[in-house]
Short mmCIF file of C-alpha atoms in Angstrom, two decimals:
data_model
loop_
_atom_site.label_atom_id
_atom_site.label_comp_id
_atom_site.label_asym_id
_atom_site.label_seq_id
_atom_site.Cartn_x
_atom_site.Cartn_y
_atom_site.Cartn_z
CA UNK A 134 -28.99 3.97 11.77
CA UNK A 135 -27.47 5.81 8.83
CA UNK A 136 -25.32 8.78 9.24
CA UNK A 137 -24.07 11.47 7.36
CA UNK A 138 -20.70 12.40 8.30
CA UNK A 139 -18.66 15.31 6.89
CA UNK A 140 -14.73 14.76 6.42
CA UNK A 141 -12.13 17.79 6.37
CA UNK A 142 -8.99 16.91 4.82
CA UNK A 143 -5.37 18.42 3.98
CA UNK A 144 -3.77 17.61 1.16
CA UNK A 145 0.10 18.02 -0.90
CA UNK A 146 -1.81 18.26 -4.36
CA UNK A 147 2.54 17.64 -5.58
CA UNK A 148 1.12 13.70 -4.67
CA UNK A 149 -1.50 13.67 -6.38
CA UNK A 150 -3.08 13.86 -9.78
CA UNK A 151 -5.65 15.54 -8.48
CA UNK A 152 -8.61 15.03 -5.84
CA UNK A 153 -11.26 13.10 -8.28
CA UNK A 154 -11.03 9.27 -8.80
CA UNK A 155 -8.90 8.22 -11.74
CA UNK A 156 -8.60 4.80 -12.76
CA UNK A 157 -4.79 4.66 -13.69
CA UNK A 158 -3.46 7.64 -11.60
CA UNK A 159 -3.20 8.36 -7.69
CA UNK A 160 -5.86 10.67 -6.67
CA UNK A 161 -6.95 11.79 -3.20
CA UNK A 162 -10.29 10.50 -3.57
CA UNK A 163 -8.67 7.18 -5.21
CA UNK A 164 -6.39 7.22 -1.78
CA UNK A 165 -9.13 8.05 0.31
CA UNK A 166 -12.06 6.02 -0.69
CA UNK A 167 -10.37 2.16 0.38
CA UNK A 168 -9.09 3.66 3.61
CA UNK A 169 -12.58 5.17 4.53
CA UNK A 170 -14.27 1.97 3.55
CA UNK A 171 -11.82 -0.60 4.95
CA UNK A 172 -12.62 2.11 8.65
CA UNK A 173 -16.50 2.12 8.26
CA UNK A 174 -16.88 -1.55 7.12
CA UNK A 175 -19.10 -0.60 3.93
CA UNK A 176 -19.04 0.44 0.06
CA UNK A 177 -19.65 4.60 1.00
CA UNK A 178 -20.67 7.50 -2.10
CA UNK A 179 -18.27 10.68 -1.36
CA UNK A 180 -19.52 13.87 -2.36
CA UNK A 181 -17.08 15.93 -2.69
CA UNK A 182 -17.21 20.09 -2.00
CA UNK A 183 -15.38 20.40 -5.45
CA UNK A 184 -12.72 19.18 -7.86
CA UNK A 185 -8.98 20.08 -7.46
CA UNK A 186 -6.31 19.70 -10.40
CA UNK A 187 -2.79 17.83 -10.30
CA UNK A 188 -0.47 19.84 -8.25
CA UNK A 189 -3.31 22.35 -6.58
CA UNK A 190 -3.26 22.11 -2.61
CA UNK A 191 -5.65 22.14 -0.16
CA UNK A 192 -5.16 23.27 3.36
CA UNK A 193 -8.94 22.71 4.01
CA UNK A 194 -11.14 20.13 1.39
CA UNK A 195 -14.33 18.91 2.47
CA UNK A 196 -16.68 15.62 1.63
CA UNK A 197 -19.45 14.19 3.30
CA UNK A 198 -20.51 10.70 3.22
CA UNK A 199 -23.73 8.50 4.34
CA UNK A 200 -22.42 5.30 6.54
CA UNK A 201 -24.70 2.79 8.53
CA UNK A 202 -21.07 2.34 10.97
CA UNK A 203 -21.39 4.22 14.31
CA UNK A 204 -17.66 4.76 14.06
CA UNK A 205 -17.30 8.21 16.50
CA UNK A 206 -16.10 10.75 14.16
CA UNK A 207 -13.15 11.51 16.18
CA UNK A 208 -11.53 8.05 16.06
CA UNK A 209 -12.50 7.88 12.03
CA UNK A 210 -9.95 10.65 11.74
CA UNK A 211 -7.59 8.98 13.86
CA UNK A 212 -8.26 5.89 12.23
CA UNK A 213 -8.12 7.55 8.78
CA UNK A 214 -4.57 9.12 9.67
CA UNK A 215 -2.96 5.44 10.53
CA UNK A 216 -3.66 4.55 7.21
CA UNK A 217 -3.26 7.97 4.95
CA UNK A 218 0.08 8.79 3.35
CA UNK A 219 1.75 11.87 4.71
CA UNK A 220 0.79 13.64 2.01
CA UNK A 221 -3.14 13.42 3.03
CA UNK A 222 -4.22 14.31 6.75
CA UNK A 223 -7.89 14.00 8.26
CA UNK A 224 -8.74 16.80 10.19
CA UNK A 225 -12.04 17.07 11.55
CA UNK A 226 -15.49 14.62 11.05
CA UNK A 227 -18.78 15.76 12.41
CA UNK A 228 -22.27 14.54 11.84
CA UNK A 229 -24.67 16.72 9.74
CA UNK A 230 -28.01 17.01 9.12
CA UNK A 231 -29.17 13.82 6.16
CA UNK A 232 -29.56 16.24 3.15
CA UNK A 233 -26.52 18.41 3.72
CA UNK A 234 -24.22 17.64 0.45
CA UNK A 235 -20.26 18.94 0.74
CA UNK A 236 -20.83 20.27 -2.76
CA UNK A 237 -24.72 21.73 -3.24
CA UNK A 238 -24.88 22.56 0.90
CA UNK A 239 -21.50 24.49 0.20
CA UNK A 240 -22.09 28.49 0.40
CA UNK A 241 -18.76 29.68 -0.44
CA UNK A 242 -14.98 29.40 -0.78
CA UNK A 243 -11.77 31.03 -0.24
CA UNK A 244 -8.95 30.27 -2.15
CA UNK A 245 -4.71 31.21 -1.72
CA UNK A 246 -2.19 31.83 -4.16
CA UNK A 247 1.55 31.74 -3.37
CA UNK A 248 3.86 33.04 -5.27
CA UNK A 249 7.89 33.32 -4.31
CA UNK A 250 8.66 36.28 -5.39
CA UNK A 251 12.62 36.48 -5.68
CA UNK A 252 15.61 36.44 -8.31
CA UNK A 253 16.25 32.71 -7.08
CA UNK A 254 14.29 29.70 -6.45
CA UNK A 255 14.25 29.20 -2.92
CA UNK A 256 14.78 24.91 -3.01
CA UNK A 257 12.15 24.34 -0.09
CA UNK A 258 9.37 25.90 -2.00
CA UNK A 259 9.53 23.68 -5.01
CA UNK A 260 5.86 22.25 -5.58
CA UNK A 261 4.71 24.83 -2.77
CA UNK A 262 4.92 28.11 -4.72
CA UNK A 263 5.12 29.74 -8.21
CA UNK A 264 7.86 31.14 -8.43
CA UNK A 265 7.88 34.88 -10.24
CA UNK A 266 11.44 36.46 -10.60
CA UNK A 267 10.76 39.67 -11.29
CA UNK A 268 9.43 42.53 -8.99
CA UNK A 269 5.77 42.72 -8.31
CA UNK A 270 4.38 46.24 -7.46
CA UNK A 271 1.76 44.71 -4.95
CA UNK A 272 0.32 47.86 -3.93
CA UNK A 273 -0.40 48.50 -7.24
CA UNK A 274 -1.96 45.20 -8.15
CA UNK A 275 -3.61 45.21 -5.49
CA UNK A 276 -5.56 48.02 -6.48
CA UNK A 277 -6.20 46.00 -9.43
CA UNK A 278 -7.80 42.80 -7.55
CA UNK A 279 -10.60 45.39 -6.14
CA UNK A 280 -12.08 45.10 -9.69
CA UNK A 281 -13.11 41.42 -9.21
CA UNK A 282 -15.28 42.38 -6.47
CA UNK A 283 -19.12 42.17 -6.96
CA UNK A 284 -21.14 40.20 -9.02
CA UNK A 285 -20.50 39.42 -12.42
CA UNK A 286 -20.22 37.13 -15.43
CA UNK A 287 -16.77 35.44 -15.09
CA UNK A 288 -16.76 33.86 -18.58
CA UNK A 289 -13.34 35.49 -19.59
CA UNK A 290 -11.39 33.81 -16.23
CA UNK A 291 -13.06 30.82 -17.31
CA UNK A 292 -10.94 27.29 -19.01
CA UNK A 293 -11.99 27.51 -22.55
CA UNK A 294 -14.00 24.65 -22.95
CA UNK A 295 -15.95 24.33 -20.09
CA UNK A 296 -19.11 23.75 -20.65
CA UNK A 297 -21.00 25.52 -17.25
CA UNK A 298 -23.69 27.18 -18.46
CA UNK A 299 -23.91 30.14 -15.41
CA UNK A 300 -20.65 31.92 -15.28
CA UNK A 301 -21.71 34.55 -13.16
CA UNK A 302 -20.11 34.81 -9.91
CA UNK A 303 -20.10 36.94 -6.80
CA UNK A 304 -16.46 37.91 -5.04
CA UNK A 305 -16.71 39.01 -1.71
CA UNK A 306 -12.72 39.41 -0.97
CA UNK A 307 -9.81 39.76 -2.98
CA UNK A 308 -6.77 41.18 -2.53
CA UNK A 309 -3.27 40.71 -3.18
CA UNK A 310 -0.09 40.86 0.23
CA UNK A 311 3.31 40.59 0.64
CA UNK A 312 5.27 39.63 3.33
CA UNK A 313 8.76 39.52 2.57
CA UNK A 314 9.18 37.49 -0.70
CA UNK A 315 6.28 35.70 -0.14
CA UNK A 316 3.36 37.62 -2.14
CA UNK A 317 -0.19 35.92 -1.39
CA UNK A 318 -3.06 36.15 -3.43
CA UNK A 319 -6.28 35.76 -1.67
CA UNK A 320 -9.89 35.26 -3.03
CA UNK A 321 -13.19 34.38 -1.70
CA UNK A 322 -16.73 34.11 -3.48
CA UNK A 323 -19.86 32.22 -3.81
CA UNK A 324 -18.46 29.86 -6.23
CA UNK A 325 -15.41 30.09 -9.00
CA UNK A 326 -15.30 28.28 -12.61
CA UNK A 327 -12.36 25.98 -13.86
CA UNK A 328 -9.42 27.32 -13.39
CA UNK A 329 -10.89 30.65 -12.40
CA UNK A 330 -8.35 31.55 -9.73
CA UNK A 331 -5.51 30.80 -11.88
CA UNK A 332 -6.50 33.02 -14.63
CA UNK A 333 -7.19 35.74 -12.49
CA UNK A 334 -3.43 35.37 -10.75
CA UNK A 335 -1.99 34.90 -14.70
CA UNK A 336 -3.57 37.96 -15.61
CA UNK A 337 -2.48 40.33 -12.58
CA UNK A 338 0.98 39.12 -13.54
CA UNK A 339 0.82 39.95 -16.88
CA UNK A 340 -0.30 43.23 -15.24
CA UNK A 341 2.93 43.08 -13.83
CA UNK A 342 4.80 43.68 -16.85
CA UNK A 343 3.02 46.02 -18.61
CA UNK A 344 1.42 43.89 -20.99
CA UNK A 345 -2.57 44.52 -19.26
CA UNK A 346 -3.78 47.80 -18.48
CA UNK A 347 -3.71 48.35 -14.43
CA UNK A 348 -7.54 49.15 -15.12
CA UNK A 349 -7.83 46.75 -17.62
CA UNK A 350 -9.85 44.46 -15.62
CA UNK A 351 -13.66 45.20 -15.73
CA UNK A 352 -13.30 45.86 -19.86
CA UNK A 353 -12.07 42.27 -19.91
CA UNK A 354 -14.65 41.51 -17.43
CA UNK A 355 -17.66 42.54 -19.83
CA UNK A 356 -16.26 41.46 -23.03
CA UNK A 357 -16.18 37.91 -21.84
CA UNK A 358 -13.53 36.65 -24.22
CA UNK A 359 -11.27 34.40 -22.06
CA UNK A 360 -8.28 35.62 -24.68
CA UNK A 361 -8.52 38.77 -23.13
CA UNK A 362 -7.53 37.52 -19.58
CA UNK A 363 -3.89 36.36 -19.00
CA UNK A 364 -2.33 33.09 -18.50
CA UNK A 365 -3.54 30.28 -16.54
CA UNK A 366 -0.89 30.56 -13.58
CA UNK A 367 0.82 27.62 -12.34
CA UNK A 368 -1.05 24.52 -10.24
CA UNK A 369 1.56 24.31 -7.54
CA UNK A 370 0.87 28.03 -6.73
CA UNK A 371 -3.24 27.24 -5.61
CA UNK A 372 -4.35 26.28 -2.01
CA UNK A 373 -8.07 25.71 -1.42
CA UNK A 374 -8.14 27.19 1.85
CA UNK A 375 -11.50 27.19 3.38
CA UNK A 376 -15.40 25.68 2.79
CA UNK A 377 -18.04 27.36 3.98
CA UNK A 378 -21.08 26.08 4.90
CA UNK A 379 -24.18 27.09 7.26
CA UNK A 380 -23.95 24.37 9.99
CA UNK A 381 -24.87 24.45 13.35
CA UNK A 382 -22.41 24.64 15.87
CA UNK A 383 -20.84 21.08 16.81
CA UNK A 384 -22.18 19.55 19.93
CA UNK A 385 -19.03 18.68 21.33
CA UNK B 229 45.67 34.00 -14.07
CA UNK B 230 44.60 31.53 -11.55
CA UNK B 231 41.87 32.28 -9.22
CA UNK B 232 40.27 30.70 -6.06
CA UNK B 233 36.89 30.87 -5.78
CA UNK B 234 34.33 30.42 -3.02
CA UNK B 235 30.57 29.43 -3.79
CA UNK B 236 27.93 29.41 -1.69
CA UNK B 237 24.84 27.33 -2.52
CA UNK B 238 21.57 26.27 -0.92
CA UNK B 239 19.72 22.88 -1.53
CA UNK B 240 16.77 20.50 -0.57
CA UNK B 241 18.32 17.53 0.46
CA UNK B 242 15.06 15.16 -0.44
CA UNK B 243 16.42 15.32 -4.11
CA UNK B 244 19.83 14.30 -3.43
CA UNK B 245 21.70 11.26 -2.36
CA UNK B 246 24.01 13.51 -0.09
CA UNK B 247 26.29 15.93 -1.17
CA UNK B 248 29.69 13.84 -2.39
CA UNK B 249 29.64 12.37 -5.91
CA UNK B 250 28.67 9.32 -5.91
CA UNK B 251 28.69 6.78 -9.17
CA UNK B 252 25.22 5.70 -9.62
CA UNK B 253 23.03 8.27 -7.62
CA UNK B 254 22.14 12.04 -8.00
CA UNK B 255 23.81 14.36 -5.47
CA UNK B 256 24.83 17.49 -4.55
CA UNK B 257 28.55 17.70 -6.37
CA UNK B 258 27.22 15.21 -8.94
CA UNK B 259 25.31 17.82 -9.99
CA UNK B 260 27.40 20.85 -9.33
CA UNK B 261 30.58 19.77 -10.84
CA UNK B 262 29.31 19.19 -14.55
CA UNK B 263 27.56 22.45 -14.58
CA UNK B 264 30.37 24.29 -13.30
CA UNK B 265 33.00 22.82 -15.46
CA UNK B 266 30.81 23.45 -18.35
CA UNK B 267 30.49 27.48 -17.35
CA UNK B 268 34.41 27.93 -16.71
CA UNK B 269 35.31 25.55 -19.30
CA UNK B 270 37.92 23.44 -17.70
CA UNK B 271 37.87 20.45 -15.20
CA UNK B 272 37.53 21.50 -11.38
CA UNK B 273 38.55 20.20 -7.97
CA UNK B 274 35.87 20.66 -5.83
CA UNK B 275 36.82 20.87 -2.25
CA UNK B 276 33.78 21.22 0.12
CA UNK B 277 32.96 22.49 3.90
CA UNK B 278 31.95 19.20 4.50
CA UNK B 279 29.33 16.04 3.54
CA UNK B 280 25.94 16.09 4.29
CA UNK B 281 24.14 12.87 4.44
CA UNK B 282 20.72 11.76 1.83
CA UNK B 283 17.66 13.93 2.87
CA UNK B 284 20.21 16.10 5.11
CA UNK B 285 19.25 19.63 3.34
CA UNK B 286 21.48 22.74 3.62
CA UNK B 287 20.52 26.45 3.84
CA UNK B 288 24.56 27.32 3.65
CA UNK B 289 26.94 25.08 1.99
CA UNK B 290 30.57 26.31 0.86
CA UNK B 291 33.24 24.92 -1.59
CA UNK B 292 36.12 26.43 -3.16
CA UNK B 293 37.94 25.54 -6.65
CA UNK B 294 40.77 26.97 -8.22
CA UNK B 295 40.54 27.98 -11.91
CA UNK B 296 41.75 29.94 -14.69
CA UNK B 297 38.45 30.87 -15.75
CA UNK B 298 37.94 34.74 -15.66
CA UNK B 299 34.49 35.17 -15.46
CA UNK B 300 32.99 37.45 -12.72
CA UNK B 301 32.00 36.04 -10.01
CA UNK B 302 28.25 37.68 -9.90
CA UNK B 303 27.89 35.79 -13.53
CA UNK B 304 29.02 32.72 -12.23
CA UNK B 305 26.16 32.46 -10.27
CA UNK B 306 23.39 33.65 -12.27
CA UNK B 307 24.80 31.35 -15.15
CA UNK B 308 24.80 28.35 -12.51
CA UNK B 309 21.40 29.47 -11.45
CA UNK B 310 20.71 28.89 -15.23
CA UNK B 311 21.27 25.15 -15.22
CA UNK B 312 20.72 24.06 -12.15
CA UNK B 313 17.76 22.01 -10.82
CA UNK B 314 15.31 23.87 -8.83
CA UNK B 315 16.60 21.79 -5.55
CA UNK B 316 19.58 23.02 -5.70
CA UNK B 317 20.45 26.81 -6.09
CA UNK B 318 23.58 29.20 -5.92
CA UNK B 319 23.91 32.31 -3.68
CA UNK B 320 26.92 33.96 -3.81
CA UNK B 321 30.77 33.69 -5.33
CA UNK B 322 33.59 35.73 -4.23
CA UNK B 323 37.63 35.17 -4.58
CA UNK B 324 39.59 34.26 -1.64
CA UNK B 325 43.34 34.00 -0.84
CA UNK B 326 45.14 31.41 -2.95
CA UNK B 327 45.70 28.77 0.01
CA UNK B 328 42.36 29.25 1.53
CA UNK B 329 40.33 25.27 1.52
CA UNK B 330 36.36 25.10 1.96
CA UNK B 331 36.92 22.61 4.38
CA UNK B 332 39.98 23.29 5.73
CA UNK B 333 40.07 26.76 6.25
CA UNK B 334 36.47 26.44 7.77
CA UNK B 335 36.24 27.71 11.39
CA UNK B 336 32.80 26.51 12.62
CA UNK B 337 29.45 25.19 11.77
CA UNK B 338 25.43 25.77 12.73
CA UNK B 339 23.37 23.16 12.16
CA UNK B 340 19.27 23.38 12.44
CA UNK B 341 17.23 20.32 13.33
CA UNK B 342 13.55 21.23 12.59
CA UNK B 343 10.85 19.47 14.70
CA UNK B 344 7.08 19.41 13.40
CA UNK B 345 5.37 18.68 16.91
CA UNK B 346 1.73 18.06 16.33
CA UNK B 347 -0.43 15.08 17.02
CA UNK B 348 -1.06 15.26 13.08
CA UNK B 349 1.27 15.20 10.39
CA UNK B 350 1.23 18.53 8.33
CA UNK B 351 1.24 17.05 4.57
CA UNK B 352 3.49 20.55 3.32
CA UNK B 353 6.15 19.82 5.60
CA UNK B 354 7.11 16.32 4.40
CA UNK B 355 10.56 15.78 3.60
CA UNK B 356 11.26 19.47 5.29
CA UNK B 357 10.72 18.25 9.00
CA UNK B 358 11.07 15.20 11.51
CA UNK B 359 7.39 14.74 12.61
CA UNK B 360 7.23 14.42 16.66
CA UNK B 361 3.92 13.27 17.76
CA UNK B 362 4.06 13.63 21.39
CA UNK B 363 4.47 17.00 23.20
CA UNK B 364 7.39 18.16 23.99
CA UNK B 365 8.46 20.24 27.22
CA UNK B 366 10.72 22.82 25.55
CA UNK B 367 11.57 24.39 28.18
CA UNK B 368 13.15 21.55 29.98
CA UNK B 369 14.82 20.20 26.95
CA UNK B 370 16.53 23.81 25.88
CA UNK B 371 18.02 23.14 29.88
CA UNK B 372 19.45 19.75 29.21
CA UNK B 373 21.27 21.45 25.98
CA UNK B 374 22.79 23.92 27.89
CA UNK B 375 24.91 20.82 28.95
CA UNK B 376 26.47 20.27 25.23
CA UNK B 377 28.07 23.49 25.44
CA UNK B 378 31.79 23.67 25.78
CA UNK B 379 34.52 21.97 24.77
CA UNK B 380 33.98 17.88 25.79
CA UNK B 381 34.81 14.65 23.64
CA UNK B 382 31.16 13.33 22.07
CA UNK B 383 32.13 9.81 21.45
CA UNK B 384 28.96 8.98 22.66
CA UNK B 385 27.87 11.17 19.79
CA UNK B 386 29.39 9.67 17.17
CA UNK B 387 27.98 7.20 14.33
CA UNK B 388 29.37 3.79 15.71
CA UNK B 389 31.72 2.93 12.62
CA UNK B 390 33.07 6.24 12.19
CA UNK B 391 37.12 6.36 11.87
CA UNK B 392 37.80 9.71 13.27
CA UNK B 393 40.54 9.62 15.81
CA UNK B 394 40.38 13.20 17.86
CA UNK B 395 36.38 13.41 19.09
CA UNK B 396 36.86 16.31 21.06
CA UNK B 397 34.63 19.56 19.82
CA UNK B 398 33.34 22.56 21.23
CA UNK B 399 30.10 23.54 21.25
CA UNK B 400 29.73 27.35 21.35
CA UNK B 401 25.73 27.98 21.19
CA UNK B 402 22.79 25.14 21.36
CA UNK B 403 19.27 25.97 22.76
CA UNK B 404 15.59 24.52 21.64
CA UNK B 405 12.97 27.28 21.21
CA UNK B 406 9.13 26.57 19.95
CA UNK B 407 7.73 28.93 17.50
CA UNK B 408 3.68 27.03 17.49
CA UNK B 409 4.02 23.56 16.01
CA UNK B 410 7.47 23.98 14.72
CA UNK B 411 10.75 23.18 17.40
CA UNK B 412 14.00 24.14 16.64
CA UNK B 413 16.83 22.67 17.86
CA UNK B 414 19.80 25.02 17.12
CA UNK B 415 23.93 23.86 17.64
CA UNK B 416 27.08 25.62 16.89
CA UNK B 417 30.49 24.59 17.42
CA UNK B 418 33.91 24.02 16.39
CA UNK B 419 33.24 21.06 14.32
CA UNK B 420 30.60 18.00 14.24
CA UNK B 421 31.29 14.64 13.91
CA UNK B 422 29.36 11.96 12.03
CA UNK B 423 25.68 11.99 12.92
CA UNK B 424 26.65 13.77 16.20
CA UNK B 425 23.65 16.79 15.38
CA UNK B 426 20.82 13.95 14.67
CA UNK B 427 22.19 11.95 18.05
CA UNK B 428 21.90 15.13 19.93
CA UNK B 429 18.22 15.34 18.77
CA UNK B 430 17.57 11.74 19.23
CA UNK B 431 18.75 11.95 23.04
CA UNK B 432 16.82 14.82 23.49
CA UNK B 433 13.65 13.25 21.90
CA UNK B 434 14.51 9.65 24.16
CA UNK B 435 14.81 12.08 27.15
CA UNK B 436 11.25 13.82 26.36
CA UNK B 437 9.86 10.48 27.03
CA UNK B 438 11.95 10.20 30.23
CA UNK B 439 13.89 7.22 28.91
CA UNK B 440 17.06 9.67 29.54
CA UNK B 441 17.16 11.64 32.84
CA UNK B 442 17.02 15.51 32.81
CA UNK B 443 20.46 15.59 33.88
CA UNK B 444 21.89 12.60 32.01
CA UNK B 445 23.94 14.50 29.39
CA UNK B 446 27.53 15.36 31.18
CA UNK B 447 27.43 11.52 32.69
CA UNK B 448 26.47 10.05 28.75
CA UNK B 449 29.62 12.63 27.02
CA UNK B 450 32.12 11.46 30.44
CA UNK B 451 31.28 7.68 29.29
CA UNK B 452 31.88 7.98 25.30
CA UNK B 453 29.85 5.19 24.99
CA UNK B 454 27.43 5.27 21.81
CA UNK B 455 24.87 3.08 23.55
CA UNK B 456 24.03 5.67 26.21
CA UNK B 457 22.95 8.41 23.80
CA UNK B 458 19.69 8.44 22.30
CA UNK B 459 19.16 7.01 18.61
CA UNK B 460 19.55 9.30 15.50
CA UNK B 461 16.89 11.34 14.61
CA UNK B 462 15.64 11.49 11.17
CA UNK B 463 17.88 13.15 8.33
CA UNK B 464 14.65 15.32 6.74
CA UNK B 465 14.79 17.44 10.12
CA UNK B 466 18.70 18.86 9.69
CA UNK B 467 19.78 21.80 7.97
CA UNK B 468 23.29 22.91 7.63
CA UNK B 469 22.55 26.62 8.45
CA UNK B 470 26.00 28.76 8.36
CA UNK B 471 29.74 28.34 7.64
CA UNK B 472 31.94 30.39 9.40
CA UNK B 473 35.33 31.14 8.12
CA UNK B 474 37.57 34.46 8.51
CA UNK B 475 37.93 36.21 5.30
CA UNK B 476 38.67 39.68 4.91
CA UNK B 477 34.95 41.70 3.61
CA UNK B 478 34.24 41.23 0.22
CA UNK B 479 35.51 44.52 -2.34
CA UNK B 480 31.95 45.16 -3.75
#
């Protein structure tokens, strides 16, 4: 009997060059895949809920697979974490409906942003952070992230040369916190474009200095010229923190 | 004019091969010592609070040199700060009394052992933590360390191998306290010998899994035997956390 089984992992994104399937580098997926087939007995097709760059984290990264093994999903992920590097933990493995896809079944996401903010590098943050050395008025940014809220055409926070057609988005939560020198940058929406997050993170930093209006945001919004926007902030910096999905509650 | 100077630095001990100079590996003074000499423009004597081992990381470490250098002690660190790797960072500088020695001078030590105690291995705390699988009854374990304190000889806590003649320390503080997945194991005292903070953890960790009785400790320091103690727990877990010495306040 065939099964559809979806996989939550947690990944250090410092180990790998990123979560798709290169052929000479060490991806998650590339780690992932022989493990998950060597457990299930079978050549398996991941879908995954998205792509994540070299050096971008994930606390929570989702993939479902279809497998004729009746494997209980709580011993794959035991079985899966005897044979993962540190740097890559199972989580959780549930059964799902057969046409539920991690990627096209996947409502929403919510993504982090870390940044140390402090004169020094703190050493146990390296790969875990961007550091930003000079003072961030959060309250005041803050203020600024309310702007990305709603629904509209994200084509200026958007990698130039991507070639998505739809760049319109909807944000339902943004905002930026600080606790201590620890300033978090948090975002959730219905979907977000390449490299998205990190544009919107360089640009409330150039904010920071002056060099962006603090109201600059929905001009560069509608003007749609990804020039406009600021940097593309630094990978280690990015967590993809949560995957939502409409599922029914688990049975057990 | 000569001065003595006192630095204070902080590093992540997965980068380094430990902290003394070594020929053919990167470590702590290794890395210091050029980048120092090069900023006060003459060759240094280094003299430090003490060695840490590879993968040992410290949030504290002292040294003191002499030089004839007269540059301000704030600059010296932000120009150190300047050339340093990111795993290794300086905090503070101040001038001390002529015959006052980073090691020698050095009253007492707290050390950290960090414990990541979760069925699962968290892939952002490798190298930071010792992963402990199995729970762990803190509050029965911070009872056996209450036997540690005072002044006792910890042969039996002592690196086999190691030529130190006088064994006897005193401990002054050393409790275990859970904060969620995270245990800390925290020791202060007099002086350590070689390995004697991972041995302490190790004996603690053999006694979670009742290998070692509850009330083994004062009969394992009474026989100095190395054997009776528990093994040594994994470097990536210790932190050297403060150096005491007494030094008058600093003028600014």
């Amino acid at each position: 009997m065939d099964r559809n089984l979806l996989l939550t992992l947690r990944y250090n994104g410092a180990y790998f060059h990123g979560s798709a399937v290169q052929k000479n580098a060490v991806t998650v997926c590339g780690t992932l895949q022989p493990a998950l087939e060597r457990i299930v007995g079978e050549k398996i097709l991941i879908k995954c809920c998205s792509r994540t760059d070299a050096g971008v984290h994930a606390e929570m990264f989702c993939l479902s697979f279809h497998t004729k093994s009746s494997i209980e999903p709580q011993r794959l992920v035991l079985a899966l974490n005897n044979s993962l590097p540190e740097a890559l933990a199972a989580y959780a493995c549930r059964e799902v409906p057969p046409g539920f896809h991690a990627r096209y079944s996947c409502l929403g996401k919510r993504y982090l942003y870390k940044i140390h903010n402090s004169p020094v590098k703190n050493p146990f943050l390296i790969d875990l952070c961007c550091h930003h050395r000079y003072p961030l008025d959060v309250e005041r940014l803050n203020r600024a992230c309310q702007d990305f809220l709603g629904r509209h055409d994200f084509s200026a926070f958007c990698a130039s040369g991507s070639d998505v057609a739809d760049r319109v988005r909807t944000i339902t939560d943004c905002s930026l916190r600080r606790e201590g020198e620890l300033v978090s940058f948090e975002v959730a929406g219905d979907g977000f474009l390449y490299n998205m997050v990190r544009i919107m993170v360089g640009t409330l930093l150039k904010m920071s200095y002056g060099r962006i209006a603090p109201d600059a945001i929905p001009e560069i919004l509608r003007a749609r010229e990804r020039k406009n926007a600021g940097p593309t902030a630094p990978a280690a910096g990015l967590y993809l923190k949560e995957v939502y999905y409409d599922l029914p509650d688990p049975e057990n």
